[in-house]
mmCIF file of C-alpha atoms and ligand atoms in Angstrom:
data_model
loop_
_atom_site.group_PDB
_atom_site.id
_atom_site.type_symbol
_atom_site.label_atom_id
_atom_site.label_comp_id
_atom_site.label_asym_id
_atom_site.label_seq_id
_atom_site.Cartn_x
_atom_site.Cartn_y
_atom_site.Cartn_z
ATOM 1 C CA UNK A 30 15.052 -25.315 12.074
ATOM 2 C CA UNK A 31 17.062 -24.924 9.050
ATOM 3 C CA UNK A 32 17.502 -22.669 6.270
ATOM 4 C CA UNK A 33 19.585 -25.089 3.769
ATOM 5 C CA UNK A 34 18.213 -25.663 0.610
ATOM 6 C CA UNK A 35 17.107 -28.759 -0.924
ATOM 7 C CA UNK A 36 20.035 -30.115 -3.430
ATOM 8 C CA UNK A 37 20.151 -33.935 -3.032
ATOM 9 C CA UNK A 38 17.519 -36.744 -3.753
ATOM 10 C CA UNK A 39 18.121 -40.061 -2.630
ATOM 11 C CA UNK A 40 16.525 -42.698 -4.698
ATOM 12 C CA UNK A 41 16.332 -46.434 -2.795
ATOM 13 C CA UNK A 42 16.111 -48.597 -5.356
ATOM 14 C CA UNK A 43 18.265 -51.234 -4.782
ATOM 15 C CA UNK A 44 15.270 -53.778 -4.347
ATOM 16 C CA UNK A 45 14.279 -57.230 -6.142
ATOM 17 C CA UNK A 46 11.003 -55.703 -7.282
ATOM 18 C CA UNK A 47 9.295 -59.893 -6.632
ATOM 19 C CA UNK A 48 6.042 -58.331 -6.710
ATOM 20 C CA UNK A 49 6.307 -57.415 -10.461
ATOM 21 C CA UNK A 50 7.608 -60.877 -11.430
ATOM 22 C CA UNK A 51 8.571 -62.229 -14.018
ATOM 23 C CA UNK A 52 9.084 -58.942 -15.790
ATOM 24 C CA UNK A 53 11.682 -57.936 -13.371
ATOM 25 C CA UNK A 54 13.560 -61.204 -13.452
ATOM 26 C CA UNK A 55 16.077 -59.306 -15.189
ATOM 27 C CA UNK A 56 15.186 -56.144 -15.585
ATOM 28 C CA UNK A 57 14.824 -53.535 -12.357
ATOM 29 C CA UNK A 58 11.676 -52.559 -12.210
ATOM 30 C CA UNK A 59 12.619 -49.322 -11.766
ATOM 31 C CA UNK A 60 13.159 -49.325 -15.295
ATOM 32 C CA UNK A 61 9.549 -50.200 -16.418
ATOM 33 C CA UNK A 62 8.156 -48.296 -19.023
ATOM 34 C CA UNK A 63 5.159 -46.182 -18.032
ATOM 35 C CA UNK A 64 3.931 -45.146 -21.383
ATOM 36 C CA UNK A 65 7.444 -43.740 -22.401
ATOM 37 C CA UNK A 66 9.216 -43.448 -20.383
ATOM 38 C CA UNK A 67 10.887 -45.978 -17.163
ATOM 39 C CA UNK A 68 9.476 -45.411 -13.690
ATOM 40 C CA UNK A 69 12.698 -44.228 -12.019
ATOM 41 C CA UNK A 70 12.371 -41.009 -14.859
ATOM 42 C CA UNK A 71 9.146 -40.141 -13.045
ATOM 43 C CA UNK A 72 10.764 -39.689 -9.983
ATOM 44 C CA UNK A 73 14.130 -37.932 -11.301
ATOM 45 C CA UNK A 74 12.073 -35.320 -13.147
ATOM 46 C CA UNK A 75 9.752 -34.606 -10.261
ATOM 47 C CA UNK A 76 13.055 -33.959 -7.726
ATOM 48 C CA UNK A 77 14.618 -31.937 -10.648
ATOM 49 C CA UNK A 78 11.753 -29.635 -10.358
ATOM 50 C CA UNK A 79 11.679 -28.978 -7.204
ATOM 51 C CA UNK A 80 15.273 -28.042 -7.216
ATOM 52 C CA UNK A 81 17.491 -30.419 -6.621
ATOM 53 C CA UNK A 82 20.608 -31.092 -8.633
ATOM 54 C CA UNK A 83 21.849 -34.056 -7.731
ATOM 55 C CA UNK A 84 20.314 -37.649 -7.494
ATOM 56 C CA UNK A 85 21.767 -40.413 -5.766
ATOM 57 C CA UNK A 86 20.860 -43.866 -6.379
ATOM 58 C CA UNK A 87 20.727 -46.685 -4.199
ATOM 59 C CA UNK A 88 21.342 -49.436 -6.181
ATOM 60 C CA UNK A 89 22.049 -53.374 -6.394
ATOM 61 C CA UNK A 90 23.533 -56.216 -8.333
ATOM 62 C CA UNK A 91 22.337 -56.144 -11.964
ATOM 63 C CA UNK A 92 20.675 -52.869 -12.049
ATOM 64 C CA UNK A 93 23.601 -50.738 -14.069
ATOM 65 C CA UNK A 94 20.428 -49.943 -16.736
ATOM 66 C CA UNK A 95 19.338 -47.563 -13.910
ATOM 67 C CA UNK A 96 22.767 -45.365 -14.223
ATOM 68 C CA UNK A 97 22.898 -46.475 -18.263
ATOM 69 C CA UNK A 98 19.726 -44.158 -18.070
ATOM 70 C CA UNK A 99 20.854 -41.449 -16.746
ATOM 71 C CA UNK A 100 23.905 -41.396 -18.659
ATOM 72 C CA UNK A 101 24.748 -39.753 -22.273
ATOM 73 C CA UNK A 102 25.148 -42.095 -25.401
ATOM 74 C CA UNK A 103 27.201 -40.850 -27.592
ATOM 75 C CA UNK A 104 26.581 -43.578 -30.481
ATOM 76 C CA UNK A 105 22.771 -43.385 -30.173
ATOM 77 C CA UNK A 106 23.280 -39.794 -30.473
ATOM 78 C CA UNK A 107 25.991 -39.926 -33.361
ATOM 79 C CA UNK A 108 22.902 -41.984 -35.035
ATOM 80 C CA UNK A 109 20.196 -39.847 -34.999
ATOM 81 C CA UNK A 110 22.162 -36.274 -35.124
ATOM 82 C CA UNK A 111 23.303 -38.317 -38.701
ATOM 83 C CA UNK A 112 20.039 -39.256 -39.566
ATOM 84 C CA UNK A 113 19.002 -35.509 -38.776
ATOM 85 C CA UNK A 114 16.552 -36.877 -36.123
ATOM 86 C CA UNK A 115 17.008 -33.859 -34.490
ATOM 87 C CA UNK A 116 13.547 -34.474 -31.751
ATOM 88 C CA UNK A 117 14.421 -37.395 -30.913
ATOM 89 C CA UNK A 118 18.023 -36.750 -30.674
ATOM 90 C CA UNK A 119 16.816 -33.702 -27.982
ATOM 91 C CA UNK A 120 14.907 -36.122 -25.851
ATOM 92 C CA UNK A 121 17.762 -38.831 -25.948
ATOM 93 C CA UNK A 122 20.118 -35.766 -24.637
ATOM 94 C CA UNK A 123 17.932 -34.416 -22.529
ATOM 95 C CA UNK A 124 17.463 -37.195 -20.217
ATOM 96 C CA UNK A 125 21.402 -37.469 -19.247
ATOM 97 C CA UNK A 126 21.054 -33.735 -18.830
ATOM 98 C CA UNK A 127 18.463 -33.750 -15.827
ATOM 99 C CA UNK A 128 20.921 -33.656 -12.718
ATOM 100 C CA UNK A 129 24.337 -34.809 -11.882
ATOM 101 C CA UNK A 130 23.746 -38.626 -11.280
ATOM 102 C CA UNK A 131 25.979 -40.416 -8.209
ATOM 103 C CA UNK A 132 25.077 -44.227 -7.625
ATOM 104 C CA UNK A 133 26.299 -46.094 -4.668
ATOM 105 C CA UNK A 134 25.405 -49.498 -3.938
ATOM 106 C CA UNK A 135 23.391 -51.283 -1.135
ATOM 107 C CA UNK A 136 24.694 -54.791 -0.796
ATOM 108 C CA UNK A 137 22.600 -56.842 0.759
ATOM 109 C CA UNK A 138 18.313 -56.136 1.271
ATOM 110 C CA UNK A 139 18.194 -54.817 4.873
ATOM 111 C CA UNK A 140 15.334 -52.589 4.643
ATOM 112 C CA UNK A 141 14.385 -48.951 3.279
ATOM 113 C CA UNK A 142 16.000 -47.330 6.681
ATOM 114 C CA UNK A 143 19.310 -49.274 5.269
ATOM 115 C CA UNK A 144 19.007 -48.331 1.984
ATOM 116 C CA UNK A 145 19.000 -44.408 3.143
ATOM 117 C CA UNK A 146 22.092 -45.009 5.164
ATOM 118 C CA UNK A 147 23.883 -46.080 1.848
ATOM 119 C CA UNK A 148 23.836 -42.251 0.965
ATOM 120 C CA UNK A 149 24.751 -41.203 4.641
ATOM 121 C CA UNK A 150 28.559 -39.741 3.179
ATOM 122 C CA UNK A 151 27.284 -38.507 -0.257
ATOM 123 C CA UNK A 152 24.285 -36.410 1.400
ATOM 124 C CA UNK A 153 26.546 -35.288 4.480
ATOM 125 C CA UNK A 154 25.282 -32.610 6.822
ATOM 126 C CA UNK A 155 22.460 -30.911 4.931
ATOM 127 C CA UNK A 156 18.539 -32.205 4.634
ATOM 128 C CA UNK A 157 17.580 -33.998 1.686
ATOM 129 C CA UNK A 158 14.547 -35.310 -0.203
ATOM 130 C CA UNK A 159 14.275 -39.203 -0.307
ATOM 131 C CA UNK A 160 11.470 -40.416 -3.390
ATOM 132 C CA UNK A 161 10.551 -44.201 -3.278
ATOM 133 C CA UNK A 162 10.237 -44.818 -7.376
ATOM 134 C CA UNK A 163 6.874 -47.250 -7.043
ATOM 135 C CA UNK A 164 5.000 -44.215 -5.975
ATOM 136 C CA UNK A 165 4.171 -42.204 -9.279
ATOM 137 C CA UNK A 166 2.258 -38.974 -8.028
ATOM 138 C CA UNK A 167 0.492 -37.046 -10.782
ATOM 139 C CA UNK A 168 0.104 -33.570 -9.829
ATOM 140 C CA UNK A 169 -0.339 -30.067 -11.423
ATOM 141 C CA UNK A 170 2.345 -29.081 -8.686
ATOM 142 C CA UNK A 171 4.820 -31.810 -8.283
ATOM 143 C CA UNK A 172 4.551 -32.987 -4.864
ATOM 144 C CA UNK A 173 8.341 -32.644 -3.801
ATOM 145 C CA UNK A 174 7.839 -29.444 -5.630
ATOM 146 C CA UNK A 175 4.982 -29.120 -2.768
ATOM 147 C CA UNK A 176 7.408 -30.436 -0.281
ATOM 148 C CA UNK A 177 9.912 -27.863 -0.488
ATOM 149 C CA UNK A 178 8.258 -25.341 -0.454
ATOM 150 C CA UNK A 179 6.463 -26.249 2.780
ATOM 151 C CA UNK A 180 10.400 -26.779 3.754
ATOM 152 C CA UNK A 181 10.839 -23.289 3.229
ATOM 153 C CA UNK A 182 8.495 -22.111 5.597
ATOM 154 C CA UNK A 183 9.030 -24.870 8.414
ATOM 155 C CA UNK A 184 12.797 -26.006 8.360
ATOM 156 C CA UNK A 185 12.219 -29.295 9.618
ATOM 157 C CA UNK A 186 11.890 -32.996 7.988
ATOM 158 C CA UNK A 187 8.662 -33.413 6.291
ATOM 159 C CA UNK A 188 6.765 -36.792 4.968
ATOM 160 C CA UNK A 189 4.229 -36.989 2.373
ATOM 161 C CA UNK A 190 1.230 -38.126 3.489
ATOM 162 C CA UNK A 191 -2.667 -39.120 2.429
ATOM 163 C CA UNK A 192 -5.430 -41.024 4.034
ATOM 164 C CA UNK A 193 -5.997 -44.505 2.876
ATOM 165 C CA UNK A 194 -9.206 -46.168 3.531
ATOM 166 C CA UNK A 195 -9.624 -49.015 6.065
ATOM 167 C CA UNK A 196 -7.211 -51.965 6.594
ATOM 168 C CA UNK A 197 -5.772 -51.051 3.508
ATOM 169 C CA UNK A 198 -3.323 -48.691 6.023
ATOM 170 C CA UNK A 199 -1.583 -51.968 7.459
ATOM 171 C CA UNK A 200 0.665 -51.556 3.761
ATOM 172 C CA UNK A 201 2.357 -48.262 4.692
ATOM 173 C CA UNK A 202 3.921 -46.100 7.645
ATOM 174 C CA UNK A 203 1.139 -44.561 9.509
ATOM 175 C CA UNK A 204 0.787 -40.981 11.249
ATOM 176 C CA UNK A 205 -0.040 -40.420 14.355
ATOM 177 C CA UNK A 206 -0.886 -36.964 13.492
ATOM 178 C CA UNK A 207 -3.216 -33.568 13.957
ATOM 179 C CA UNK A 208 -3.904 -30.702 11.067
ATOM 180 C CA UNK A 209 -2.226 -27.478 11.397
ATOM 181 C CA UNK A 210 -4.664 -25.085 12.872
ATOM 182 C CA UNK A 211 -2.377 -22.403 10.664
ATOM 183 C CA UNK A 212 -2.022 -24.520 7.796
ATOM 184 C CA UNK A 213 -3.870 -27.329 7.529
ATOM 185 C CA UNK A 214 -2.014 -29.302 4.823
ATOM 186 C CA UNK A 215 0.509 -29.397 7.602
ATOM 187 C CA UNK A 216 0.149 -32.320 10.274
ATOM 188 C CA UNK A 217 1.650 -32.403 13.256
ATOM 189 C CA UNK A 218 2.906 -35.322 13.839
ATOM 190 C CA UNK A 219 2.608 -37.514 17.312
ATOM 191 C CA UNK A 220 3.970 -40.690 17.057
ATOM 192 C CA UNK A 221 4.027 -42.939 14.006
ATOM 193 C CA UNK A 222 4.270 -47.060 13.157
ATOM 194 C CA UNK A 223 5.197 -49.117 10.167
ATOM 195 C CA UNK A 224 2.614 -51.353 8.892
ATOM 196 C CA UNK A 225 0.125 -51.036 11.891
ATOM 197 C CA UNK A 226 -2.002 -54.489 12.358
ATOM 198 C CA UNK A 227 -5.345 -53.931 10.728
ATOM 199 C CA UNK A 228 -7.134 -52.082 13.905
ATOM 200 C CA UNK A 229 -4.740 -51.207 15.655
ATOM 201 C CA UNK A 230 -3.832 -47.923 13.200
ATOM 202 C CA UNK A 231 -3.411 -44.619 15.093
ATOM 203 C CA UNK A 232 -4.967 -42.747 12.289
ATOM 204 C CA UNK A 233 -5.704 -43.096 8.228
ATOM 205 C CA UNK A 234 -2.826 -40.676 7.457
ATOM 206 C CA UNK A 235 0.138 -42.603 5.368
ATOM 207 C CA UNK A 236 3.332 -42.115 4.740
ATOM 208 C CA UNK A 237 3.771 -41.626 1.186
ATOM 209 C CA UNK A 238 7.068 -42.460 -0.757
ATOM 210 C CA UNK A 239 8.455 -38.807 -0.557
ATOM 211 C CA UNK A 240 10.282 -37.508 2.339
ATOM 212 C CA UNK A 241 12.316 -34.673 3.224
ATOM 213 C CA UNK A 242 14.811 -35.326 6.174
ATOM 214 C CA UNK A 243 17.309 -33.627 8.364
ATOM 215 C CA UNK A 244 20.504 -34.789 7.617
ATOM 216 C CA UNK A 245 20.027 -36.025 12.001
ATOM 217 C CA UNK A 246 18.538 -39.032 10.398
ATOM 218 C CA UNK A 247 21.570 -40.609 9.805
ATOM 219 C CA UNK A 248 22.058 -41.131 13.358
ATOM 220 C CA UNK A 249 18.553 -42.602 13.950
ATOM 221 C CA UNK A 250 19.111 -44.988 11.195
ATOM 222 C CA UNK A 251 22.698 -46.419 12.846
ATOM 223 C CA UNK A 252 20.641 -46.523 16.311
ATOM 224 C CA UNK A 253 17.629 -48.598 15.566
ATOM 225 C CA UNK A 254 17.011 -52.359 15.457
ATOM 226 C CA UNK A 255 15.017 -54.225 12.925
ATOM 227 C CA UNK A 256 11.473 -53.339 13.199
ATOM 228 C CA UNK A 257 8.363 -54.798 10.888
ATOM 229 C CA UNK A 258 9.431 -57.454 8.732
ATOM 230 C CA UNK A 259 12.408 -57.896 10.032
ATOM 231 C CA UNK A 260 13.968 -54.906 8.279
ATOM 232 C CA UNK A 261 15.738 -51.886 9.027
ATOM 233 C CA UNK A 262 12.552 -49.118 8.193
ATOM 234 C CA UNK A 263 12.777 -45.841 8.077
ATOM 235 C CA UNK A 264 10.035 -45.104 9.582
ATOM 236 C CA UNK A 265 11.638 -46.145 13.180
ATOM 237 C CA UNK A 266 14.199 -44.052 12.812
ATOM 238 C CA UNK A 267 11.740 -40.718 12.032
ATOM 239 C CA UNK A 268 9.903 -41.685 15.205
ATOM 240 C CA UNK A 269 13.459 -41.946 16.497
ATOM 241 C CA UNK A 270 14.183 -38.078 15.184
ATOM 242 C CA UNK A 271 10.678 -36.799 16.900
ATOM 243 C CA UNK A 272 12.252 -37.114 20.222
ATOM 244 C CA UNK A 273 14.889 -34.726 19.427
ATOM 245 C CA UNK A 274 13.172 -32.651 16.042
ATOM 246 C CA UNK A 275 9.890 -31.506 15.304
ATOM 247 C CA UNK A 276 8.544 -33.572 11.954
ATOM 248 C CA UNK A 277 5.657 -32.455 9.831
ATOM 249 C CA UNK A 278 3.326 -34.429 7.124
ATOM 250 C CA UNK A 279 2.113 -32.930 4.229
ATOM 251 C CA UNK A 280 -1.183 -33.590 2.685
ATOM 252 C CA UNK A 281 -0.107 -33.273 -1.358
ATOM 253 C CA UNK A 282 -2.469 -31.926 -3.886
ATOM 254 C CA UNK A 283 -2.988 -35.050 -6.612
ATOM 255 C CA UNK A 284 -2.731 -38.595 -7.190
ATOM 256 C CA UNK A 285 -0.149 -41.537 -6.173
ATOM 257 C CA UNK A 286 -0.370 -44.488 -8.323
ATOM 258 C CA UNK A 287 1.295 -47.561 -6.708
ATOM 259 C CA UNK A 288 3.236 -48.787 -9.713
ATOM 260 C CA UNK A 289 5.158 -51.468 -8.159
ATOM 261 C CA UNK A 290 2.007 -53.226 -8.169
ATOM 262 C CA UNK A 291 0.394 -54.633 -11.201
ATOM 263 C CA UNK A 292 -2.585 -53.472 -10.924
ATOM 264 C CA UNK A 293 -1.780 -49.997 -9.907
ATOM 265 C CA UNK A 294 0.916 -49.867 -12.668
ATOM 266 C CA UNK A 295 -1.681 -51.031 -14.912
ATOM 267 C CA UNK A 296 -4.288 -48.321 -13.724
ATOM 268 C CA UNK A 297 -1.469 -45.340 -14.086
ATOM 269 C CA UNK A 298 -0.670 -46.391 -17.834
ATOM 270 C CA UNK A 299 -4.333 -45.944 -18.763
ATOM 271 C CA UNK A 300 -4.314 -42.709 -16.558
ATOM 272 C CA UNK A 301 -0.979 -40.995 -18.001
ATOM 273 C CA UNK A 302 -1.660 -42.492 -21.574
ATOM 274 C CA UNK A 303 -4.813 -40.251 -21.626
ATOM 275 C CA UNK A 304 -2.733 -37.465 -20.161
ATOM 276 C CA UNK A 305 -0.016 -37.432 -22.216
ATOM 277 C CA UNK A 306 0.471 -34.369 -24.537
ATOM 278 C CA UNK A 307 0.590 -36.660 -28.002
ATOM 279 C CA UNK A 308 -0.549 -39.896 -27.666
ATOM 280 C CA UNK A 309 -3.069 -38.751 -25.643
ATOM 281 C CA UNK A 310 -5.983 -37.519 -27.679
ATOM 282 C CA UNK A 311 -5.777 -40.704 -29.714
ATOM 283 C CA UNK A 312 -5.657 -43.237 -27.205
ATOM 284 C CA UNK A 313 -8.766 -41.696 -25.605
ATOM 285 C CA UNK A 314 -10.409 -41.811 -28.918
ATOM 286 C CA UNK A 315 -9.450 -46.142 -29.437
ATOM 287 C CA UNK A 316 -10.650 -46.826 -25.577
ATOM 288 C CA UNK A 317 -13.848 -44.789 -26.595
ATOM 289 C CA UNK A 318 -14.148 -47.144 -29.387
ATOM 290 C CA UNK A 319 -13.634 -50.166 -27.735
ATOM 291 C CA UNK A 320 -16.515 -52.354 -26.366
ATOM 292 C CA UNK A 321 -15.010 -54.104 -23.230
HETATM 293 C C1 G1P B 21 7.593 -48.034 2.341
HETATM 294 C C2 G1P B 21 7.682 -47.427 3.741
HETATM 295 C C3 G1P B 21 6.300 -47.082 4.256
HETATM 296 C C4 G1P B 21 5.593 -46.176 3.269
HETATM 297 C C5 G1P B 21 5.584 -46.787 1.857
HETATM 298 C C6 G1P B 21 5.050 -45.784 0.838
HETATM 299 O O1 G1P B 21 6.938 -49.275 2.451
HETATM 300 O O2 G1P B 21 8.322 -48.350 4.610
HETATM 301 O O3 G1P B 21 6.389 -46.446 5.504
HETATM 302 O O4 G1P B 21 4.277 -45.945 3.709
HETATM 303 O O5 G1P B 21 6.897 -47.172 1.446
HETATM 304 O O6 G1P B 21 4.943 -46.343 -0.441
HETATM 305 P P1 G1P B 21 7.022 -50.415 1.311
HETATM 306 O O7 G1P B 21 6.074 -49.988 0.222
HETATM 307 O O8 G1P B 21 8.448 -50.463 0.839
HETATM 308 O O9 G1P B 21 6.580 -51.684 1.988
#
C-alpha cells in the first residue's frame, strides 16, 4: 500500500493503427479528429484532471504530430494574437499548456506490456496511470479522475474495468474477479487472461484502457515471455504483480467508445457532436431533420 500521488501518465501509442486504414497511412491515428479535437487530446485532458502533470508518450517512427500537438506555436500564435483572434488564440495556447509533455520512443511493435517498459526510467519508483488513446470514455466524472480517487483509499494498482456481453470478451484482458462487499465498484481481482478463447472467459469483466500501476510492474514486464499474439501484454505481467500485490478493478461510471475502430469512432462523433457545448444544439437540430 502506498500513499504517493498520481503525477505521471503513460500514453502507448507507438502503434500502426492498420485497423483505421488508409486514414492512418500517414497520419497516427492518435491524431484523428473527434469532432475537434485529435483522439490523443481526449486522453491528455482526462489524466490532467485527475491530477497528473506530466504525460509521457510512447511513440514511433513518423508520429512527431503527436508531440507537434502538445507543443506551443509561436507563428500560429503570432497570427491570430495579430489578427486579434483572441478565442482562438486561447485554445491554440491552451493545449501546449495542459502538462509537461516527455516522449520517448518504442522501436520496434512488441506489444502493449513493451510499450509500458519504454517509460520504465521516466516513471521511476512511484505508481502511475497508463490510458490506451482508442478508448474515449465519456463521463460526468472522468474515469482516471474515478481511478484516483479509488487510489486514494486503496494504495494499490487498479484497472478499469466493465462487462462486455458474450464472445465479444475474447477482444480484451479479462477479470477473474469478485465485487467488494465494502465497495462494490471495487473488484477483487483473482486471476486474469488476455483475449480468453470465446468460452473459455473467467468472467464478463474487461480490462478497460486505463490503468493505474505500482511502479513493481516494471519488473513483471522484464520477467514475462510473449503471451497472446505473440506480444509482450501487459496484462501477463499484472497477473505477474498479483502474486506479490493486491490489484483491484474498478467499475467506472459512463461510456467507452472504441475509437480505434471505425465503427465505434464513427458512433462517438455522432455521440460527442450532440454533446458538445456549441455545435451541439445545431447538429441535433440537422440529424432531426434528416430522413435516413
Ligand atoms: C489492450 C489490452 C487489453 C485491454 C484492451 C482495452 O488490447 O491488451 O487487455 O482489454 O487494450 O482496450 P488491444 O485493444 O490493444 O488489443
Amino acid at each position: 500500500m502506498t500513499s504517493q500521488k498520481i503525477r505521471k501518465a503513460v500514453f502507448p501509442a507507438a502503434g500502426m493503427g492498420t485497423r483505421f486504414l488508409p486514414a492512418t497511412k500517414a497520419t497516427p491515428k492518435e491524431m484523428l479528429c473527434l469532432v475537434d479535437k485529435p483522439l490523443i487530446q481526449y486522453g491528455v485532458e482526462e489524466a490532467v484532471a485527475a491530477g497528473c502533470t506530466e504525460i509521457i508518450l510512447i511513440s514511433s517512427r513518423g508520429k512527431t504530430t503527436m508531440e507537434d500537438h502538445f507543443d506551443a506555436n509561436p507563428e500560429l500564435e503570432a497570427s491570430l494574437a495579430a489578427k486579434n483572434k483572441t478565442a482562438l488564440l486561447e485554445i491554440a495556447r491552451s493545449v501546449s499548456k495542459l502538462a509537461k509533455v516527455v516522449v520517448t520512443r518504442q522501436p520496434e511493435p512488441l506489444g502493449l506490456g513493451h510499450a509500458v517498459l519504454m517509460a520504465k526510467e521516466i516513471v521511476g519508483n512511484e505508481p502511475f496511470a497508463v490510458l490506451l488513446p482508442d478508448d474515449i470514455v465519456d463521463a460526468e466524472v472522468p474515469c482516471m479522475k474515478q481511478m484516483v480517487d479509488a487510489f486514494e483509499e486503496v494504495g494499490c494498482s487498479i484497472l478499469g474495468s466493465e462487462v462486455v456481453e458474450g464472445d465479444a470478451i475474447s477482444a480484451y484482458g479479462c477479470l477473474d474477479c469478485t465485487a467488494d462487499p465494502l465497495n462494490p465498484r471495487l473488484l477483487n481481482v483473482k486471476n486474469m487472461v488476455e483475449k480468453p478463447k470465446p468460452g473459455t472467459q473467467p468472467s464478463q469483466n474487461a480490462i478497460i484502457g486505463r490503468y493505474i500501476l505500482t511502479p513493481r510492474i516494471f519488473e513483471m514486464i522484464e520477467a514475462i515471455t510473449p503471451g497472446a499474439g505473440g506480444e509482450l501484454q501487459l496484462t501477463d505481467a499484472i497477473k505477474a504483480l498479483l502474486l506479490h500485490e493486491k490489484v483491484y478493478g474498478y467499475s467506472y461510471v459512463g461510456k467507452r467508445h472504441d475509437a480505434g475502430d471505425k465503427q465505434g469512432f464513427l458512433r462517438a462523433t455522432v455521440e460527442l457532436g450532440l454533446k458538445h457545448p456549441i455545435l451541439g444544439q445545431s447538429f441535433r437540430s440537422w440529424l432531426k431533420s434528416q430522413s435516413f
